[in-house]
mmCIF file of C-alpha atoms in Angstrom:
data_model
loop_
_atom_site.group_PDB
_atom_site.id
_atom_site.type_symbol
_atom_site.label_atom_id
_atom_site.label_comp_id
_atom_site.label_asym_id
_atom_site.label_seq_id
_atom_site.Cartn_x
_atom_site.Cartn_y
_atom_site.Cartn_z
ATOM 1 C CA MET A 1 11.428 38.693 -4.800
ATOM 2 C CA GLY A 2 10.698 41.963 -2.962
ATOM 3 C CA ILE A 3 7.563 44.014 -2.906
ATOM 4 C CA LEU A 4 5.830 45.129 -6.081
ATOM 5 C CA TYR A 5 6.186 48.821 -6.965
ATOM 6 C CA ASP A 6 2.406 49.349 -6.953
ATOM 7 C CA ASP A 7 2.180 47.846 -3.463
ATOM 8 C CA LEU A 8 4.458 50.433 -1.839
ATOM 9 C CA VAL A 9 1.337 52.552 -1.268
ATOM 10 C CA ILE A 10 -2.181 51.133 -1.092
ATOM 11 C CA VAL A 11 -5.261 53.372 -0.791
ATOM 12 C CA ARG A 12 -8.501 51.845 0.450
ATOM 13 C CA HIS A 13 -11.358 54.306 0.040
ATOM 14 C CA SER A 14 -14.036 54.740 2.690
ATOM 15 C CA GLU A 15 -17.433 53.229 2.000
ATOM 16 C CA LYS A 16 -19.354 56.137 3.542
ATOM 17 C CA GLU A 17 -18.887 59.874 3.055
ATOM 18 C CA GLY A 18 -17.046 61.466 5.965
ATOM 19 C CA GLU A 19 -15.463 58.218 7.140
ATOM 20 C CA PRO A 20 -11.686 57.803 6.915
ATOM 21 C CA SER A 21 -9.966 56.264 3.952
ATOM 22 C CA VAL A 22 -6.921 54.126 4.732
ATOM 23 C CA ILE A 23 -3.486 54.721 3.204
ATOM 24 C CA THR A 24 -0.932 51.967 3.779
ATOM 25 C CA VAL A 25 2.763 52.574 3.089
ATOM 26 C CA ASN A 26 5.102 49.566 3.115
ATOM 27 C CA CYS A 27 8.627 50.416 1.992
ATOM 28 C CA PRO A 28 12.303 50.714 2.989
ATOM 29 C CA ASP A 29 12.885 53.101 5.878
ATOM 30 C CA LYS A 30 14.857 56.324 6.064
ATOM 31 C CA THR A 31 15.161 59.087 8.639
ATOM 32 C CA GLY A 32 12.511 61.726 7.931
ATOM 33 C CA LEU A 33 10.252 59.516 5.814
ATOM 34 C CA GLY A 34 7.277 60.210 8.107
ATOM 35 C CA CYS A 35 7.821 63.954 7.669
ATOM 36 C CA ASP A 36 7.946 63.655 3.871
ATOM 37 C CA LEU A 37 4.719 61.615 3.759
ATOM 38 C CA CYS A 38 2.885 63.955 6.169
ATOM 39 C CA ARG A 39 3.944 66.943 4.093
ATOM 40 C CA ILE A 40 2.399 65.398 0.969
ATOM 41 C CA ILE A 41 -0.813 64.565 2.839
ATOM 42 C CA LEU A 42 -0.952 68.162 4.111
ATOM 43 C CA PHE A 43 -0.436 69.506 0.579
ATOM 44 C CA PHE A 44 -3.434 67.513 -0.652
ATOM 45 C CA GLY A 45 -5.590 68.955 2.141
ATOM 46 C CA LEU A 46 -6.395 65.697 3.952
ATOM 47 C CA PHE A 47 -7.322 65.490 7.631
ATOM 48 C CA ILE A 48 -5.331 62.813 9.489
ATOM 49 C CA ASP A 49 -7.545 61.032 11.990
ATOM 50 C CA ARG A 50 -5.184 58.278 13.119
ATOM 51 C CA VAL A 51 -1.725 56.846 12.367
ATOM 52 C CA ASP A 52 0.158 53.652 13.227
ATOM 53 C CA LEU A 53 3.802 53.244 12.254
ATOM 54 C CA SER A 54 6.561 50.757 12.964
ATOM 55 C CA THR A 55 10.017 50.006 11.610
ATOM 56 C CA ASP A 56 12.955 47.701 12.252
ATOM 57 C CA GLY A 57 15.401 50.294 10.948
ATOM 58 C CA LYS A 58 15.433 48.894 7.436
ATOM 59 C CA TRP A 59 11.796 48.425 6.506
ATOM 60 C CA CYS A 60 8.808 50.436 7.710
ATOM 61 C CA TYR A 61 5.059 49.999 7.775
ATOM 62 C CA LEU A 62 2.764 53.033 8.120
ATOM 63 C CA VAL A 63 -1.016 53.241 8.131
ATOM 64 C CA PHE A 64 -2.819 56.590 7.821
ATOM 65 C CA TRP A 65 -6.553 56.981 8.409
ATOM 66 C CA VAL A 66 -7.421 60.170 6.503
ATOM 67 C CA VAL A 67 -10.554 62.106 5.606
ATOM 68 C CA GLY A 68 -10.515 63.592 2.127
ATOM 69 C CA LYS A 69 -12.726 65.937 0.145
ATOM 70 C CA PRO A 70 -14.889 65.403 -2.938
ATOM 71 C CA THR A 71 -12.113 67.102 -4.920
ATOM 72 C CA THR A 72 -9.276 64.939 -3.540
ATOM 73 C CA ARG A 73 -7.125 63.586 -6.369
ATOM 74 C CA TRP A 74 -6.452 60.160 -4.891
ATOM 75 C CA GLY A 75 -4.545 58.802 -7.876
ATOM 76 C CA LEU A 76 -2.141 61.739 -7.885
ATOM 77 C CA LEU A 77 -1.782 61.546 -4.103
ATOM 78 C CA LYS A 78 -0.761 57.885 -4.341
ATOM 79 C CA LYS A 79 1.759 58.729 -7.057
ATOM 80 C CA ARG A 80 3.381 61.441 -4.908
ATOM 81 C CA LEU A 81 3.531 59.137 -1.867
ATOM 82 C CA VAL A 82 5.172 56.398 -3.933
ATOM 83 C CA GLU A 83 7.753 58.890 -5.211
ATOM 84 C CA ALA A 84 8.609 59.820 -1.602
ATOM 85 C CA CYS A 85 9.347 56.196 -0.680
ATOM 86 C CA PRO A 86 12.975 55.015 -0.933
ATOM 87 C CA SER A 87 13.597 52.495 -3.679
ATOM 88 C CA CYS A 88 13.196 48.878 -2.682
ATOM 89 C CA SER A 89 16.791 48.152 -3.656
ATOM 90 C CA SER A 90 18.032 50.619 -1.027
ATOM 91 C CA ALA A 91 16.900 48.248 1.727
ATOM 92 C CA SER A 92 19.504 45.727 0.597
ATOM 93 C CA GLY A 93 22.196 48.349 0.034
ATOM 94 C CA ILE A 94 22.295 47.919 -3.765
ATOM 95 C CA SER A 95 21.885 51.640 -4.429
ATOM 96 C CA PHE A 96 23.575 52.870 -1.231
ATOM 97 C CA TYR A 97 25.841 55.295 -3.075
ATOM 98 C CA THR A 98 23.035 56.895 -5.054
ATOM 99 C CA GLU A 99 20.898 57.220 -1.926
ATOM 100 C CA LEU A 100 23.656 59.367 -0.391
ATOM 101 C CA GLN A 101 23.741 61.771 -3.329
ATOM 102 C CA PRO A 102 21.904 65.044 -2.655
ATOM 103 C CA PRO A 103 18.845 65.469 -4.870
ATOM 104 C CA LYS A 104 19.171 67.803 -7.816
ATOM 105 C CA PRO A 105 17.530 71.141 -6.984
ATOM 106 C CA PRO A 106 14.408 71.732 -9.074
ATOM 107 C CA ASP A 107 14.458 74.255 -11.892
ATOM 108 C CA VAL A 108 13.005 77.645 -10.970
ATOM 109 C CA PHE A 109 10.630 79.451 -13.318
ATOM 110 C CA LEU A 110 9.303 83.005 -13.316
ATOM 111 C CA LEU A 111 5.602 83.330 -14.029
ATOM 112 C CA LYS A 112 4.682 86.896 -15.003
ATOM 113 C CA LEU A 113 0.971 87.586 -14.803
ATOM 114 C CA CYS A 114 -0.578 90.956 -15.644
ATOM 115 C CA CYS A 115 -4.317 91.372 -14.953
ATOM 116 C CA TYR A 116 -7.007 93.892 -14.193
ATOM 117 C CA ASP A 117 -7.533 93.742 -10.457
ATOM 118 C CA ARG A 118 -10.571 92.383 -8.631
ATOM 119 C CA ARG A 119 -11.348 91.024 -5.180
ATOM 120 C CA GLY A 120 -9.998 87.529 -4.606
ATOM 121 C CA LEU A 121 -7.933 87.446 -7.808
ATOM 122 C CA LEU A 122 -4.669 86.571 -6.069
ATOM 123 C CA HIS A 123 -6.250 83.660 -4.212
ATOM 124 C CA ASP A 124 -7.879 82.318 -7.391
ATOM 125 C CA VAL A 125 -4.522 82.358 -9.175
ATOM 126 C CA THR A 126 -2.767 80.790 -6.172
ATOM 127 C CA GLU A 127 -5.372 78.012 -6.044
ATOM 128 C CA VAL A 128 -4.806 77.201 -9.725
ATOM 129 C CA LEU A 129 -1.046 76.972 -9.190
ATOM 130 C CA CYS A 130 -1.585 74.610 -6.242
ATOM 131 C CA GLU A 131 -3.914 72.402 -8.298
ATOM 132 C CA LEU A 132 -1.282 72.247 -11.041
ATOM 133 C CA GLU A 133 1.364 71.255 -8.427
ATOM 134 C CA LEU A 134 3.368 74.377 -9.099
ATOM 135 C CA VAL A 135 5.132 75.257 -5.844
ATOM 136 C CA ILE A 136 5.413 78.965 -5.061
ATOM 137 C CA LYS A 137 8.929 79.667 -3.778
ATOM 138 C CA LYS A 138 8.667 83.438 -3.862
ATOM 139 C CA VAL A 139 6.133 86.001 -5.011
ATOM 140 C CA LYS A 140 6.003 89.733 -5.653
ATOM 141 C CA VAL A 141 2.639 91.346 -6.249
ATOM 142 C CA SER A 142 2.029 95.023 -6.967
ATOM 143 C CA THR A 143 -1.017 97.085 -7.916
ATOM 144 C CA THR A 144 -0.954 100.187 -10.121
ATOM 145 C CA PRO A 145 -3.162 103.244 -9.604
ATOM 146 C CA GLU A 146 -4.962 102.257 -12.820
ATOM 147 C CA GLY A 147 -6.246 99.058 -11.213
ATOM 148 C CA LYS A 148 -3.815 96.661 -12.853
ATOM 149 C CA VAL A 149 -1.793 94.036 -10.983
ATOM 150 C CA MET A 150 1.570 92.578 -11.876
ATOM 151 C CA ASP A 151 2.147 89.211 -10.215
ATOM 152 C CA LEU A 152 5.619 87.676 -10.274
ATOM 153 C CA PHE A 153 5.593 84.066 -9.091
ATOM 154 C CA PHE A 154 8.896 82.235 -8.686
ATOM 155 C CA ILE A 155 7.798 78.615 -8.932
ATOM 156 C CA THR A 156 9.026 75.047 -9.254
ATOM 157 C CA ASP A 157 7.158 72.219 -10.913
ATOM 158 C CA THR A 158 6.503 69.032 -8.926
ATOM 159 C CA ARG A 159 5.966 67.246 -12.242
ATOM 160 C CA GLU A 160 9.231 68.675 -13.682
ATOM 161 C CA LEU A 161 7.566 69.486 -17.008
ATOM 162 C CA LEU A 162 7.285 73.261 -16.964
ATOM 163 C CA HIS A 163 10.137 73.574 -19.469
ATOM 164 C CA THR A 164 7.868 71.995 -22.100
ATOM 165 C CA LYS A 165 5.500 74.022 -24.281
ATOM 166 C CA LYS A 166 2.625 71.650 -23.485
ATOM 167 C CA ARG A 167 2.918 72.170 -19.724
ATOM 168 C CA GLN A 168 3.270 75.942 -20.148
ATOM 169 C CA GLN A 169 0.210 76.077 -22.389
ATOM 170 C CA ASP A 170 -1.778 73.992 -19.905
ATOM 171 C CA THR A 171 -0.800 76.431 -17.149
ATOM 172 C CA TYR A 172 -1.839 79.387 -19.293
ATOM 173 C CA ASP A 173 -5.197 77.767 -20.130
ATOM 174 C CA HIS A 174 -6.003 77.177 -16.450
ATOM 175 C CA LEU A 175 -5.029 80.736 -15.540
ATOM 176 C CA LYS A 176 -7.077 82.124 -18.436
ATOM 177 C CA GLU A 177 -10.090 80.141 -17.248
ATOM 178 C CA VAL A 178 -9.961 81.572 -13.724
ATOM 179 C CA THR A 179 -9.067 85.159 -14.685
ATOM 180 C CA GLY A 180 -11.306 85.471 -17.753
ATOM 181 C CA ASN A 181 -11.275 88.856 -19.450
ATOM 182 C CA ALA A 182 -9.142 90.269 -16.605
ATOM 183 C CA LEU A 183 -6.019 88.607 -18.036
ATOM 184 C CA ILE A 184 -3.768 90.973 -19.972
ATOM 185 C CA ASN A 185 -0.574 88.985 -20.362
ATOM 186 C CA CYS A 186 1.020 85.754 -19.102
ATOM 187 C CA ASP A 187 4.607 84.635 -19.582
ATOM 188 C CA ILE A 188 6.741 81.791 -18.189
ATOM 189 C CA GLU A 189 10.534 81.617 -18.347
ATOM 190 C CA MET A 190 13.263 79.572 -16.651
ATOM 191 C CA ILE A 191 15.579 81.509 -14.338
ATOM 192 C CA GLY A 192 18.487 80.769 -12.023
ATOM 193 C CA PRO A 193 18.053 79.411 -8.472
ATOM 194 C CA GLU A 194 19.665 82.556 -7.013
ATOM 195 C CA ALA A 195 16.341 84.370 -7.495
ATOM 196 C CA THR A 196 14.881 82.461 -4.535
ATOM 197 C CA ALA A 197 17.954 82.444 -2.316
ATOM 198 C CA CYS A 198 17.337 83.474 1.278
ATOM 199 C CA SER A 199 18.553 86.697 2.812
ATOM 200 C CA GLN A 200 21.355 86.321 5.349
ATOM 201 C CA GLY A 201 20.050 88.847 7.824
ATOM 202 C CA PRO A 202 16.859 90.111 9.408
ATOM 203 C CA SER A 203 17.892 93.778 9.366
ATOM 204 C CA PHE A 204 15.030 95.015 7.178
ATOM 205 C CA LEU A 205 12.315 92.891 8.817
ATOM 206 C CA PRO A 206 9.970 94.462 11.392
ATOM 207 C CA HIS A 207 10.748 93.674 15.025
ATOM 208 C CA GLU A 208 7.365 91.908 15.274
ATOM 209 C CA ILE A 209 9.004 89.168 13.204
ATOM 210 C CA THR A 210 12.573 89.189 14.481
ATOM 211 C CA ASP A 211 11.756 89.637 18.171
ATOM 212 C CA GLY A 212 8.228 89.059 19.371
ATOM 213 C CA MET A 213 7.270 86.342 16.888
ATOM 214 C CA LEU A 214 10.328 84.114 16.904
ATOM 215 C CA ASN A 215 11.515 84.201 20.499
ATOM 216 C CA LEU A 216 10.785 81.352 22.868
ATOM 217 C CA GLU A 217 10.984 83.694 25.835
ATOM 218 C CA MET A 218 8.534 86.271 24.482
ATOM 219 C CA LEU A 219 5.308 84.289 24.419
ATOM 220 C CA ASP A 220 2.528 86.618 25.493
ATOM 221 C CA GLU A 221 -0.613 84.890 26.738
ATOM 222 C CA GLN A 222 -2.700 87.755 25.371
ATOM 223 C CA GLN A 223 -1.365 87.275 21.845
ATOM 224 C CA SER A 224 -3.794 85.515 19.507
ATOM 225 C CA GLY A 225 -1.254 83.885 17.169
ATOM 226 C CA TYR A 226 -0.463 80.820 19.210
ATOM 227 C CA LEU A 227 -1.988 78.109 21.377
ATOM 228 C CA PRO A 228 -2.048 78.523 25.172
ATOM 229 C CA PRO A 229 1.070 76.887 26.698
ATOM 230 C CA ASP A 230 -1.012 74.667 28.980
ATOM 231 C CA SER A 231 -2.778 73.165 25.944
ATOM 232 C CA VAL A 232 0.387 71.187 25.088
ATOM 233 C CA SER A 233 1.760 68.385 27.267
ATOM 234 C CA ILE A 234 5.063 66.675 26.381
ATOM 235 C CA THR A 235 6.609 63.970 28.553
ATOM 236 C CA MET A 236 9.729 61.873 27.918
ATOM 237 C CA ASP A 237 10.443 58.517 29.551
ATOM 238 C CA ASN A 238 13.476 56.216 29.386
ATOM 239 C CA LEU A 239 12.237 53.504 31.769
ATOM 240 C CA LEU A 240 9.415 51.917 29.767
ATOM 241 C CA SER A 241 11.583 50.628 26.915
ATOM 242 C CA PRO A 242 15.093 49.139 27.161
ATOM 243 C CA GLY A 243 16.163 50.565 23.807
ATOM 244 C CA HIS A 244 14.016 53.617 23.136
ATOM 245 C CA THR A 245 12.983 56.958 24.581
ATOM 246 C CA LEU A 246 9.206 57.301 24.818
ATOM 247 C CA VAL A 247 7.781 60.702 23.886
ATOM 248 C CA GLN A 248 4.123 61.261 24.797
ATOM 249 C CA ILE A 249 2.323 64.315 23.442
ATOM 250 C CA VAL A 250 -1.194 65.518 24.220
ATOM 251 C CA CYS A 251 -2.320 68.703 22.509
ATOM 252 C CA GLN A 252 -5.042 70.479 20.593
ATOM 253 C CA ASP A 253 -5.346 69.433 16.966
ATOM 254 C CA HIS A 254 -4.470 71.779 14.131
ATOM 255 C CA LYS A 255 -3.834 71.583 10.419
ATOM 256 C CA GLY A 256 -0.454 69.989 9.779
ATOM 257 C CA LEU A 257 0.038 68.906 13.401
ATOM 258 C CA LEU A 258 1.678 65.597 12.554
ATOM 259 C CA TYR A 259 3.829 67.295 9.928
ATOM 260 C CA ASP A 260 5.089 69.802 12.523
ATOM 261 C CA ILE A 261 6.101 66.990 14.882
ATOM 262 C CA MET A 262 7.711 64.853 12.185
ATOM 263 C CA ARG A 263 9.527 67.858 10.724
ATOM 264 C CA THR A 264 11.051 68.656 14.113
ATOM 265 C CA LEU A 265 12.229 65.065 14.617
ATOM 266 C CA LYS A 266 13.649 64.986 11.098
ATOM 267 C CA ASP A 267 15.599 68.198 11.699
ATOM 268 C CA TYR A 268 16.997 66.678 14.908
ATOM 269 C CA ASN A 269 17.905 63.484 12.992
ATOM 270 C CA ILE A 270 15.726 61.389 15.309
ATOM 271 C CA GLN A 271 14.544 57.944 14.211
ATOM 272 C CA ILE A 272 11.079 56.636 15.089
ATOM 273 C CA SER A 273 10.805 52.891 15.710
ATOM 274 C CA TYR A 274 7.141 52.806 16.661
ATOM 275 C CA GLY A 275 4.420 55.396 16.904
ATOM 276 C CA ARG A 276 0.678 55.804 17.311
ATOM 277 C CA PHE A 277 -1.372 58.964 16.738
ATOM 278 C CA SER A 278 -5.089 59.437 17.325
ATOM 279 C CA THR A 279 -7.606 62.255 17.618
ATOM 280 C CA LYS A 280 -10.505 62.598 20.047
ATOM 281 C CA ARG A 281 -13.562 64.590 19.080
ATOM 282 C CA LYS A 282 -11.369 66.137 16.341
ATOM 283 C CA THR A 283 -10.031 68.638 18.863
ATOM 284 C CA GLU A 284 -7.552 66.769 21.066
ATOM 285 C CA CYS A 285 -4.682 64.581 19.884
ATOM 286 C CA GLU A 286 -2.588 61.934 21.577
ATOM 287 C CA LEU A 287 0.737 60.736 20.229
ATOM 288 C CA ASP A 288 3.132 58.048 21.524
ATOM 289 C CA LEU A 289 6.534 57.787 19.856
ATOM 290 C CA PHE A 290 9.358 55.366 20.643
ATOM 291 C CA ILE A 291 12.455 57.131 19.312
ATOM 292 C CA MET A 292 16.238 56.841 19.285
ATOM 293 C CA GLN A 293 19.245 58.716 18.001
ATOM 294 C CA THR A 294 21.026 57.780 14.792
ATOM 295 C CA ASP A 295 23.568 55.847 16.858
ATOM 296 C CA GLY A 296 20.749 53.531 17.953
ATOM 297 C CA LYS A 297 20.732 54.761 21.555
ATOM 298 C CA LYS A 298 18.186 56.460 23.788
ATOM 299 C CA ILE A 299 18.219 60.175 24.448
ATOM 300 C CA VAL A 300 19.620 60.173 27.986
ATOM 301 C CA ASP A 301 21.441 63.512 28.000
ATOM 302 C CA PRO A 302 19.173 65.924 29.973
ATOM 303 C CA SER A 303 20.263 68.884 27.810
ATOM 304 C CA LYS A 304 19.320 67.035 24.604
ATOM 305 C CA GLN A 305 15.986 66.013 26.103
ATOM 306 C CA SER A 306 15.296 69.600 27.138
ATOM 307 C CA ALA A 307 16.233 70.986 23.718
ATOM 308 C CA LEU A 308 13.985 68.512 21.897
ATOM 309 C CA ARG A 309 11.099 69.052 24.309
ATOM 310 C CA SER A 310 11.379 72.837 24.004
ATOM 311 C CA ARG A 311 11.458 72.733 20.217
ATOM 312 C CA LEU A 312 8.458 70.383 20.040
ATOM 313 C CA TRP A 313 6.584 72.576 22.501
ATOM 314 C CA MET A 314 7.275 75.688 20.431
ATOM 315 C CA GLU A 315 6.292 74.030 17.159
ATOM 316 C CA LEU A 316 2.987 72.862 18.649
ATOM 317 C CA CYS A 317 2.158 76.155 20.399
ATOM 318 C CA ARG A 318 3.242 78.293 17.478
ATOM 319 C CA PRO A 319 3.532 76.316 14.229
ATOM 320 C CA LEU A 320 3.156 79.631 12.385
ATOM 321 C CA ARG A 321 3.553 83.247 13.461
ATOM 322 C CA VAL A 322 0.871 85.779 12.523
ATOM 323 C CA ALA A 323 0.865 89.522 13.189
ATOM 324 C CA LEU A 324 -0.772 92.640 11.815
ATOM 325 C CA VAL A 325 1.441 95.724 12.018
ATOM 326 C CA SER A 326 1.351 99.346 10.934
ATOM 327 C CA ARG A 327 3.633 100.304 8.076
ATOM 328 C CA GLY A 328 3.309 104.053 8.062
ATOM 329 C CA PRO A 329 -0.315 104.794 7.158
ATOM 330 C CA ASP A 330 -0.788 101.259 5.794
ATOM 331 C CA THR A 331 -1.452 97.890 7.392
ATOM 332 C CA GLU A 332 0.781 94.892 6.744
ATOM 333 C CA LEU A 333 0.005 91.259 7.489
ATOM 334 C CA LEU A 334 3.040 89.193 8.480
ATOM 335 C CA VAL A 335 3.122 85.395 8.552
ATOM 336 C CA ALA A 336 6.246 83.338 9.217
ATOM 337 C CA ASN A 337 6.963 79.623 9.370
ATOM 338 C CA PRO A 338 10.202 77.632 9.791
ATOM 339 C CA VAL A 339 11.772 75.909 6.803
ATOM 340 C CA GLU A 340 12.933 72.301 6.985
ATOM 341 C CA LEU A 341 16.685 71.755 7.012
ATOM 342 C CA SER A 342 16.138 70.084 3.639
ATOM 343 C CA GLY A 343 14.964 73.460 2.297
ATOM 344 C CA LYS A 344 11.254 72.650 1.987
ATOM 345 C CA GLY A 345 8.707 75.169 3.210
ATOM 346 C CA ARG A 346 5.278 74.536 4.680
ATOM 347 C CA PRO A 347 2.646 73.746 2.011
ATOM 348 C CA LEU A 348 -0.388 75.939 1.241
ATOM 349 C CA VAL A 349 0.482 78.874 3.531
ATOM 350 C CA PHE A 350 0.040 81.532 0.833
ATOM 351 C CA HIS A 351 -3.083 79.726 -0.379
ATOM 352 C CA ASP A 352 -4.649 79.914 3.083
ATOM 353 C CA ILE A 353 -3.632 83.543 3.651
ATOM 354 C CA THR A 354 -5.231 84.697 0.398
ATOM 355 C CA LEU A 355 -8.323 82.553 1.017
ATOM 356 C CA ALA A 356 -8.879 84.087 4.465
ATOM 357 C CA LEU A 357 -8.543 87.612 3.062
ATOM 358 C CA LYS A 358 -10.872 86.778 0.175
ATOM 359 C CA MET A 359 -13.524 85.529 2.610
ATOM 360 C CA LEU A 360 -13.165 88.773 4.581
ATOM 361 C CA LYS A 361 -13.481 90.745 1.319
ATOM 362 C CA THR A 362 -10.186 92.417 2.137
ATOM 363 C CA GLY A 363 -8.088 93.479 -0.833
ATOM 364 C CA ILE A 364 -4.352 92.924 -1.298
ATOM 365 C CA PHE A 365 -2.274 95.848 -2.541
ATOM 366 C CA SER A 366 1.036 93.996 -2.638
ATOM 367 C CA ALA A 367 2.507 90.723 -1.405
ATOM 368 C CA GLU A 368 5.943 89.224 -1.085
ATOM 369 C CA ILE A 369 7.409 85.907 0.058
ATOM 370 C CA GLY A 370 11.012 85.768 1.154
ATOM 371 C CA ARG A 371 13.363 83.512 3.074
ATOM 372 C CA HIS A 372 15.497 84.865 5.874
ATOM 373 C CA MET A 373 18.059 83.523 8.317
ATOM 374 C CA ILE A 374 16.844 84.610 11.746
ATOM 375 C CA GLY A 375 18.989 83.274 14.543
ATOM 376 C CA ASP A 376 20.137 79.803 13.543
ATOM 377 C CA ARG A 377 17.063 78.945 11.467
ATOM 378 C CA GLU A 378 15.734 79.717 8.022
ATOM 379 C CA TRP A 379 12.230 81.179 7.925
ATOM 380 C CA GLU A 380 9.712 81.733 5.187
ATOM 381 C CA VAL A 381 8.170 85.168 5.695
ATOM 382 C CA TYR A 382 4.970 86.304 3.974
ATOM 383 C CA ARG A 383 4.383 90.065 3.842
ATOM 384 C CA VAL A 384 0.982 91.209 2.597
ATOM 385 C CA LEU A 385 0.147 94.904 2.347
ATOM 386 C CA LEU A 386 -3.619 95.251 2.673
ATOM 387 C CA ASP A 387 -5.664 97.430 0.356
ATOM 388 C CA GLU A 388 -7.506 99.658 2.810
ATOM 389 C CA GLY A 389 -9.123 101.988 0.297
ATOM 390 C CA ASP A 390 -10.955 104.649 2.309
ATOM 391 C CA GLY A 391 -10.131 102.771 5.495
ATOM 392 C CA LEU A 392 -9.870 99.201 6.699
ATOM 393 C CA SER A 393 -13.484 98.063 6.980
ATOM 394 C CA VAL A 394 -12.608 94.853 8.851
ATOM 395 C CA PRO A 395 -11.144 95.288 12.362
ATOM 396 C CA ARG A 396 -7.479 94.398 12.559
ATOM 397 C CA GLU A 397 -8.052 91.844 15.318
ATOM 398 C CA LYS A 398 -10.609 90.040 13.142
ATOM 399 C CA ILE A 399 -8.191 89.857 10.197
ATOM 400 C CA GLU A 400 -5.391 88.466 12.334
ATOM 401 C CA GLN A 401 -7.672 85.887 13.951
ATOM 402 C CA ALA A 402 -9.250 84.867 10.627
ATOM 403 C CA VAL A 403 -5.857 84.255 8.997
ATOM 404 C CA TRP A 404 -4.630 82.341 12.061
ATOM 405 C CA LYS A 405 -7.726 80.126 12.131
ATOM 406 C CA MET A 406 -7.501 79.425 8.403
ATOM 407 C CA LEU A 407 -3.855 78.414 8.706
ATOM 408 C CA MET A 408 -4.678 76.185 11.692
ATOM 409 C CA GLY A 409 -7.604 74.560 9.875
ATOM 410 C CA TRP A 410 -10.230 75.882 12.271
ATOM 411 C CA GLU A 411 -12.382 77.625 9.658
#
């Protein structure tokens, strides 16, 4: 008979505030499913306290213990998790052909927003777009000498309804509510996907991005934008299991930690047969993963083991890159994060950047999000030109550290 559609994802809410709620996912398996689920959980701002997962290669069973917020939209979260699960028929091969078809790229829309400027405006607008499940693919923000801002958001709609007048009006109403009398004009139009295409070269990016921030060999222990190397321990063992390679990870917790690990394994096309993740004192994490290659074999090649270990180590030490650089007389904040091979970027990065700057009462003169091929990887690069006025009142080191801590979930 199969499993009922509503039983693919079951959410059992905690009885006491602050205690974990339990999300159970029971569905057909696919490589990268854990990454897709962790990305959704990260987008909804949940803290993952513990995870158990197991699969026989066809069907998987995952249990997440998560801590939400009073504003967590549990019903919508469940809906998004269900949508990420493969169809039940795929487990029996009925829809094998359709499962192989690449998903249709989402329509891209241009949101033009003209407002009178004020502190924290960009974050307030970004927060509204996140709540509406409008994904920011690219943004260009500029401020005029008259105190007006023109925000150009290139967005996609998770709900795939932004082409309708009702959805556009709902978006306008929410933006009007948060901007108030500051709103001058708002317009939404569909555009081509080429508007968000990535650049093929890093030639116009500062060397702080192309060299110091993205190089494995250039980790500086005095630099604040990453975890100390000795805070991450990764061991691999092929003796404990006859059919799997065991990967054991001990590291400091951060926002999106499990997503970073699952994303790396997904990009390497690694399958997880069994895994267990837990946190201790909400600062240290332990993770055991029994993995294998797509051919069903262990990872015995020393070069493949080394490559996977190095990539995991880098993603845990430096899940994002943060730097504050001089751009002539101005100061520019740079943040970069790797993009999944599937083309998905890390959720809520721009939201967290603007929130950190709002809390520091630091204005934003202009901002831009772009995608660039640096080396053999695609990166999402956020460039924020700070509004210094008569001079930057907040020390540069404090800005860099505040943004880093917000992105890591330590604020």
